[in-house]
mmCIF file of C-alpha atoms in Angstrom:
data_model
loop_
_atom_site.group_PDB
_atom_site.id
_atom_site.type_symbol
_atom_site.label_atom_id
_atom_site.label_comp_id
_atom_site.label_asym_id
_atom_site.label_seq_id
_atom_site.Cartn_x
_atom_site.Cartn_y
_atom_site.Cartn_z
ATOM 1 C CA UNK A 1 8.312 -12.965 14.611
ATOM 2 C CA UNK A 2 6.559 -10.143 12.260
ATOM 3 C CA UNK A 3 3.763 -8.899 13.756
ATOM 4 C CA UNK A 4 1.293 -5.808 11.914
ATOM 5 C CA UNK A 5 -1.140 -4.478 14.681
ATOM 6 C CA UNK A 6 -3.976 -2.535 13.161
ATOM 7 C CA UNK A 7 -5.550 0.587 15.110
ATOM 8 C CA UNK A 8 -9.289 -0.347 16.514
ATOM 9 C CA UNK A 9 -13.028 -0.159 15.035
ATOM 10 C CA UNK A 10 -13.948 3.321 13.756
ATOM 11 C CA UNK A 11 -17.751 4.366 13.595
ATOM 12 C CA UNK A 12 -17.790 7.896 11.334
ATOM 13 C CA UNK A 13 -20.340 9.452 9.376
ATOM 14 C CA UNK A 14 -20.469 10.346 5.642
ATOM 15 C CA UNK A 15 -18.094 13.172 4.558
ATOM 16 C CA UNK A 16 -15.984 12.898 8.176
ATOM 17 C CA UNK A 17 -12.053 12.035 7.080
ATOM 18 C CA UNK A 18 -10.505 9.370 8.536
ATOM 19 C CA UNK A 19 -6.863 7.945 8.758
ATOM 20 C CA UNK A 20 -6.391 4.194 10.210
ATOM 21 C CA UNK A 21 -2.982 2.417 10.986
ATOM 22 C CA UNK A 22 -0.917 -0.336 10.856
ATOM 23 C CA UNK A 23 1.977 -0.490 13.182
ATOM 24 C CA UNK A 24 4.851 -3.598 12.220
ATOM 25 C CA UNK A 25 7.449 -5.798 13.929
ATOM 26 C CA UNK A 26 10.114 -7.932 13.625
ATOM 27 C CA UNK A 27 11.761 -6.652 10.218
ATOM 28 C CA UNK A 28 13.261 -3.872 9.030
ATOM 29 C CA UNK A 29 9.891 -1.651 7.768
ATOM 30 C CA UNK A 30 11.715 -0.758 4.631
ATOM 31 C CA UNK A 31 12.543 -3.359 3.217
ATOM 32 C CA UNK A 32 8.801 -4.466 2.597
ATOM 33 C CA UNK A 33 5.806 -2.759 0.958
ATOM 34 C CA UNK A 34 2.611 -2.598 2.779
ATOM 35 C CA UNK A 35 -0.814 -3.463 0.926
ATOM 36 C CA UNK A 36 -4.071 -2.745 2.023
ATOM 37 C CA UNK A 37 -6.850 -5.029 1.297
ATOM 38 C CA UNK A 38 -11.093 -4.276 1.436
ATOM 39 C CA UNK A 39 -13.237 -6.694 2.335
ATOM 40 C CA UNK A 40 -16.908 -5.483 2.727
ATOM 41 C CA UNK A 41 -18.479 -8.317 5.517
ATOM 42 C CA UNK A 42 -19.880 -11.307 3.789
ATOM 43 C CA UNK A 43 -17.988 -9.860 0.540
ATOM 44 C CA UNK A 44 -14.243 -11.473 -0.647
ATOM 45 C CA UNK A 45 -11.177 -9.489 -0.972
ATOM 46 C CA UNK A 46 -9.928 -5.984 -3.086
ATOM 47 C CA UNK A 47 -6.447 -4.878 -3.759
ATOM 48 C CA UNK A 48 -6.281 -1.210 -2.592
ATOM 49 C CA UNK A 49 -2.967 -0.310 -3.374
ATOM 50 C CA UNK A 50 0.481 -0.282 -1.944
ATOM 51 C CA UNK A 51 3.172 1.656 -0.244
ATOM 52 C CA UNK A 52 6.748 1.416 -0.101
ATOM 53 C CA UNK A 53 8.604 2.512 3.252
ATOM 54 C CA UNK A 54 11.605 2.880 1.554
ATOM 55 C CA UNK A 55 10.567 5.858 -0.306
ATOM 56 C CA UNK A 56 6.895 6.598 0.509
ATOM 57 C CA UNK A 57 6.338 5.625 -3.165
ATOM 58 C CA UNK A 58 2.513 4.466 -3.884
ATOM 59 C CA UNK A 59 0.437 2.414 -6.410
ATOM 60 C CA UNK A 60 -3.724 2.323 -5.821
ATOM 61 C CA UNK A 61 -5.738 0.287 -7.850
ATOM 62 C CA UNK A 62 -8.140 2.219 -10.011
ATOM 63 C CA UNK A 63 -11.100 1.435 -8.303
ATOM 64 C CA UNK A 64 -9.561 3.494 -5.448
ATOM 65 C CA UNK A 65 -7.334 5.799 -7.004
ATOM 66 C CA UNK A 66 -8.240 9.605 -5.341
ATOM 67 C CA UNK A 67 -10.447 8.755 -2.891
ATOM 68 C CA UNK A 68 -7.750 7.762 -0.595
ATOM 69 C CA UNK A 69 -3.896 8.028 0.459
ATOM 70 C CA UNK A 70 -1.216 5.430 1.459
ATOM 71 C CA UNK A 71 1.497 7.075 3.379
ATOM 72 C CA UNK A 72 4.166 5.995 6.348
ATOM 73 C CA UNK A 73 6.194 6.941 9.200
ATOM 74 C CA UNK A 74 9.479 5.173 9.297
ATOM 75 C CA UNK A 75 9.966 6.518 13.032
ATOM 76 C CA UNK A 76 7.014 4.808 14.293
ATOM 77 C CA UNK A 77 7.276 1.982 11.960
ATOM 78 C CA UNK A 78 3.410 2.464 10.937
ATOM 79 C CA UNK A 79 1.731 2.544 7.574
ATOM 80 C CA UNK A 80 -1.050 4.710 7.516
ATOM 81 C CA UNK A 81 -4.748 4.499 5.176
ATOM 82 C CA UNK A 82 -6.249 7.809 4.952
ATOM 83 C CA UNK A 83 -9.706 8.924 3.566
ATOM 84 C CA UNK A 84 -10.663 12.935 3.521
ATOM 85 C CA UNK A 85 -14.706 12.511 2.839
ATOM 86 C CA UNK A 86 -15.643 9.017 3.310
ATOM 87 C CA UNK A 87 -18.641 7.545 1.599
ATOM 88 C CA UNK A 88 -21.247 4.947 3.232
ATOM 89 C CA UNK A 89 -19.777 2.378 0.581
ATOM 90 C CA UNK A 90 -16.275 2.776 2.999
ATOM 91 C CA UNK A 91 -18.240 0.304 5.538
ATOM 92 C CA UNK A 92 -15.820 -2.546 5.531
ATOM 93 C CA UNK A 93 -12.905 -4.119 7.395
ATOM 94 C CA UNK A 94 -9.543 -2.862 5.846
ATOM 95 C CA UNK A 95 -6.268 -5.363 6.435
ATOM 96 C CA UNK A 96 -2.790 -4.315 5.950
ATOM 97 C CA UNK A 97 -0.415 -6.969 4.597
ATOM 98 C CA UNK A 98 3.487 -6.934 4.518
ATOM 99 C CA UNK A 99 4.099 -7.441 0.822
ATOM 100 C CA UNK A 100 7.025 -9.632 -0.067
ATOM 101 C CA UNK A 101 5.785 -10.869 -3.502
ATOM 102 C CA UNK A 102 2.873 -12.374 -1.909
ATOM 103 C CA UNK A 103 0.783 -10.497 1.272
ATOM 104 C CA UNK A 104 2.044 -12.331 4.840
ATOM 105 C CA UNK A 105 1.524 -11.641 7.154
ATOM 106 C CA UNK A 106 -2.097 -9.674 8.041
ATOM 107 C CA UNK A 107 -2.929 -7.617 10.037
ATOM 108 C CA UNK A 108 -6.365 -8.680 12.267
ATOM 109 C CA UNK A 109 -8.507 -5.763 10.085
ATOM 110 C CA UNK A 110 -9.712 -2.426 10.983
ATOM 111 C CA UNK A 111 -13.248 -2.220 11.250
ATOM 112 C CA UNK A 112 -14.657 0.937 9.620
ATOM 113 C CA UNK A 113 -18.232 1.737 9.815
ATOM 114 C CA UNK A 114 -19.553 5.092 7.954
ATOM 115 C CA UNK A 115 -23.393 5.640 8.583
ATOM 116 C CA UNK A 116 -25.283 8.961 9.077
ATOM 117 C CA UNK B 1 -7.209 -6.123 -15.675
ATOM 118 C CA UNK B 2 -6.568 -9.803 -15.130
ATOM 119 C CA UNK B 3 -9.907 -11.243 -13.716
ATOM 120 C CA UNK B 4 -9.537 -14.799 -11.414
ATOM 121 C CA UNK B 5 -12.537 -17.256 -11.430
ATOM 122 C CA UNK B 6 -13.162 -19.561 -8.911
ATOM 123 C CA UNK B 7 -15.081 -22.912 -9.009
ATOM 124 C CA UNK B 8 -17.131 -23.903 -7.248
ATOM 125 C CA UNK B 9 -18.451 -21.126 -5.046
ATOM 126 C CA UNK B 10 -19.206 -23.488 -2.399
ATOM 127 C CA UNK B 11 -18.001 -26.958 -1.762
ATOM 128 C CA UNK B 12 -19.776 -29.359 0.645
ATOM 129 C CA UNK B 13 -17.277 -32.307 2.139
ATOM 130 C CA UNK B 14 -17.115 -34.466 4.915
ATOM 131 C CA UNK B 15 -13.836 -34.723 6.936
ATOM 132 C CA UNK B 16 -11.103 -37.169 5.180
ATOM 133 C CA UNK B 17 -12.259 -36.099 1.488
ATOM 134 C CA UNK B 18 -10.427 -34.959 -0.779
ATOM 135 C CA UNK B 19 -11.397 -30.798 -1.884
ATOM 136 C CA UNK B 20 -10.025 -29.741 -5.295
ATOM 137 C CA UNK B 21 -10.326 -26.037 -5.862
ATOM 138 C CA UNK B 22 -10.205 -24.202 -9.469
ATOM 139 C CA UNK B 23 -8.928 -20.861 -10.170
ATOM 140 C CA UNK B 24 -9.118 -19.603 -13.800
ATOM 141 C CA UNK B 25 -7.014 -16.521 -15.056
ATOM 142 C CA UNK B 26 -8.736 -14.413 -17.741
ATOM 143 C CA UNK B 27 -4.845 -13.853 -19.175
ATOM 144 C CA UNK B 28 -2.241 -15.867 -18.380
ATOM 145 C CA UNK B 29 -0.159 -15.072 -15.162
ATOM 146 C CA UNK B 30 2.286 -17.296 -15.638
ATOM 147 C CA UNK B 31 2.904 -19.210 -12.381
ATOM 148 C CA UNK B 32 2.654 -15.934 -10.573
ATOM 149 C CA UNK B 33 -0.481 -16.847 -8.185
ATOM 150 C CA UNK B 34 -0.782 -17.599 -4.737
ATOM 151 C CA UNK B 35 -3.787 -19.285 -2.455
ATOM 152 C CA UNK B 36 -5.096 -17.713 0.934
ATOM 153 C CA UNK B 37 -7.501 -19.121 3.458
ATOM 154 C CA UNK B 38 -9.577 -17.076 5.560
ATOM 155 C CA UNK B 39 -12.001 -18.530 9.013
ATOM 156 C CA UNK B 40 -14.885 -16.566 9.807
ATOM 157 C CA UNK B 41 -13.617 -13.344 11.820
ATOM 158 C CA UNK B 42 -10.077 -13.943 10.992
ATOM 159 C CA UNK B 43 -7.569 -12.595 8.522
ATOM 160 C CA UNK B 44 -6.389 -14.400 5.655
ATOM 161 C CA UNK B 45 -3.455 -16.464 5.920
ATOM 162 C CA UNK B 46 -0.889 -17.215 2.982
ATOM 163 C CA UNK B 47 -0.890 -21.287 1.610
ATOM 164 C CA UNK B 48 0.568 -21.172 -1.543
ATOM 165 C CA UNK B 49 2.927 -18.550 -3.501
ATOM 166 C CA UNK B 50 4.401 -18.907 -6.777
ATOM 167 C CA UNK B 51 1.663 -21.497 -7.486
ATOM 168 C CA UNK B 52 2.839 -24.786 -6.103
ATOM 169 C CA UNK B 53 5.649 -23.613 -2.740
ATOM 170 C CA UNK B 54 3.329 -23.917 0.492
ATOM 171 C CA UNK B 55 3.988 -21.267 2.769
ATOM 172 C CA UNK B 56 5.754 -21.320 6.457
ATOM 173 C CA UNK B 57 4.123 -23.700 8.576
ATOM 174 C CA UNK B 58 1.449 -25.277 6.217
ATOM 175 C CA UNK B 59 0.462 -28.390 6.209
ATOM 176 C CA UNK B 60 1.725 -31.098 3.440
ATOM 177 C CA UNK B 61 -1.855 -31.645 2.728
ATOM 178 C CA UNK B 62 -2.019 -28.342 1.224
ATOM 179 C CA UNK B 63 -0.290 -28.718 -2.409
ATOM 180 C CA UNK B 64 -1.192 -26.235 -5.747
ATOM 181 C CA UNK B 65 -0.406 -26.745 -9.091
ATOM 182 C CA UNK B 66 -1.010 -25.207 -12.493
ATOM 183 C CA UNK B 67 0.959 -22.400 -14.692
ATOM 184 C CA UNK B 68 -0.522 -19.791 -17.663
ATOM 185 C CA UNK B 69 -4.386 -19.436 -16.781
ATOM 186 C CA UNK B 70 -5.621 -22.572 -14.903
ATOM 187 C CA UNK B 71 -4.859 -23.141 -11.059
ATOM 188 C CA UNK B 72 -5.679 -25.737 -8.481
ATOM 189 C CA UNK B 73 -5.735 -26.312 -4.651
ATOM 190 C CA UNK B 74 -6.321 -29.452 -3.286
ATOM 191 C CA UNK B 75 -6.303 -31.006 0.548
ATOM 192 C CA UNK B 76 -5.941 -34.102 0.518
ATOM 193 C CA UNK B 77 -8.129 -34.676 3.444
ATOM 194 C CA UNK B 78 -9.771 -32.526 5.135
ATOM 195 C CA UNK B 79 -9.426 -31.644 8.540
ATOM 196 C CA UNK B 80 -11.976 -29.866 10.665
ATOM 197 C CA UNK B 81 -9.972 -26.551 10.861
ATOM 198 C CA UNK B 82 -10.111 -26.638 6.654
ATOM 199 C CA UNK B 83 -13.300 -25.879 6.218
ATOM 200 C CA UNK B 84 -12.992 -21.803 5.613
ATOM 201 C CA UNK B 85 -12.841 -20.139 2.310
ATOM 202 C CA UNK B 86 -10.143 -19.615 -0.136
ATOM 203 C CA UNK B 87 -9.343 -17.189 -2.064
ATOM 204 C CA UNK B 88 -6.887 -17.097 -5.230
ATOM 205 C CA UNK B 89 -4.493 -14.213 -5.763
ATOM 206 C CA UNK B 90 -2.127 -12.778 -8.876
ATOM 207 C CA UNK B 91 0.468 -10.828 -9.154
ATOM 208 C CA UNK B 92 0.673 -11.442 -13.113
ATOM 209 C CA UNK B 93 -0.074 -7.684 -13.470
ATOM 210 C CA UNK B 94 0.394 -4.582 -11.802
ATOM 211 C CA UNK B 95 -2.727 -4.491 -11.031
ATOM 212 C CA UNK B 96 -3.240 -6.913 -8.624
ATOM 213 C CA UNK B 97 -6.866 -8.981 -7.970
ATOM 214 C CA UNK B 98 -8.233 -11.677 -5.889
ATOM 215 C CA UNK B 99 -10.535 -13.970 -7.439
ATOM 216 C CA UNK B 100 -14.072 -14.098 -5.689
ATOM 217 C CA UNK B 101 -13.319 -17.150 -3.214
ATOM 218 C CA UNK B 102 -14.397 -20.475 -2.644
ATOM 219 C CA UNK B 103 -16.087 -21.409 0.773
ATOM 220 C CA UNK B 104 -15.891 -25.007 1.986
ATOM 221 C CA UNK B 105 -18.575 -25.875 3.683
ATOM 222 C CA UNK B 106 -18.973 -29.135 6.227
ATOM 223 C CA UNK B 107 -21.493 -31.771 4.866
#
């Protein structure tokens, strides 16, 4: 059965960097891409981007585009979200999703809270 | 970017009705869109791909149609673990976008 298990709640504060993870099982981690999805609480849902474990290669979605990195670790079998100065607007749970065409399964979310 | 429209925002039912959900595409995705449901603190969950296959494990009551720019989800009758919100999905573009959901509500 594939299972992505997302790393725990984070509390940071503005301008503190932060990487969270996403650790999969029960396929082969390269054959998928991973996508990250935002959803601010109360809010719907934002296509971040996506990372192949093949190759590492990336696509963000504008709205995110240099404000944060998508990379993996094929040993560990982990996809990895980074941010180097997060922003109070960061508050928000973050999913990873295998990406097969469509985004199944989820992870349960990673919630990230960024207050002074 | 290819914005998705949902309609309503909320939908109030009673158990046994029937819920029809719309999902408009600003450009036409062809039938490249998929349906997700989400319960309060839980992670969305996959429906419908491609939009009419249901996904692993989903119930036949669960059926999407549409192609080009206009989507629909219905249940047939609703269940008391249905009522959640749904979101609509494309992957028409690159650029991929969720439209901005569709909560059904008990009545």
């Amino acid at each position: 059965e594939v299972h992505l298990v997302q790393s725990g709640a984070e509390v940071k504060k503005p301008g503190e960097s932060l990487r969270i993870s996403c650790k999969v099982s029960g396929y082969t981690f390269s054959n998928s891409w991973i996508t990250w999805v935002r959803q601010v609480p109360g809010r719907g849902l934002e296509w971040m981007g996506r990372v192949d474990p093949y190759d590492s290669d990336t696509t963000y979605s504008p709205s995110f585009e240099g404000h944060i990195t998508m990379s993996v670790d094929t040993s560990i079998n982990t996809a990895y979200l980074q941010w180097r100065s997060l922003k109070a607007s960061d508050t928000a749970i973050y999913y990873c999703a295998r990406h097969l065409h469509w985004f199944d399964p989820w992870g349960q979310g990673t919630l990230v809270t960024v207050s002074s | 970017e290819i914005v998705l429209t949902q309609s309503p925002a909320t939908l109030s039912l009673s158990p046994g009705e029937r819920a029809t959900l719309s999902c408009r595409a600003s450009q036409s995705v062809s039938t490249f869109l998929a349906w997700y449901q989400q319960k309060p603190g839980q992670s969305p969950r996959l429906l419908i791909y491609d939009a009419s296959e249901r996904a692993s494990g989903i119930p036949a009551r669960f059926s999407g149609s549409g192609s080009g720019t206009d989507f629909t989800l219905t249940i047939s009758s609703l269940e008391p673990e249905d009522f959640a919100t749904y979101y609509c999905q494309q992957r028409g573009d690159w650029l991929l976008t969720f439209g901005g959901g569709t909560k059904v509500e008990i009545k």
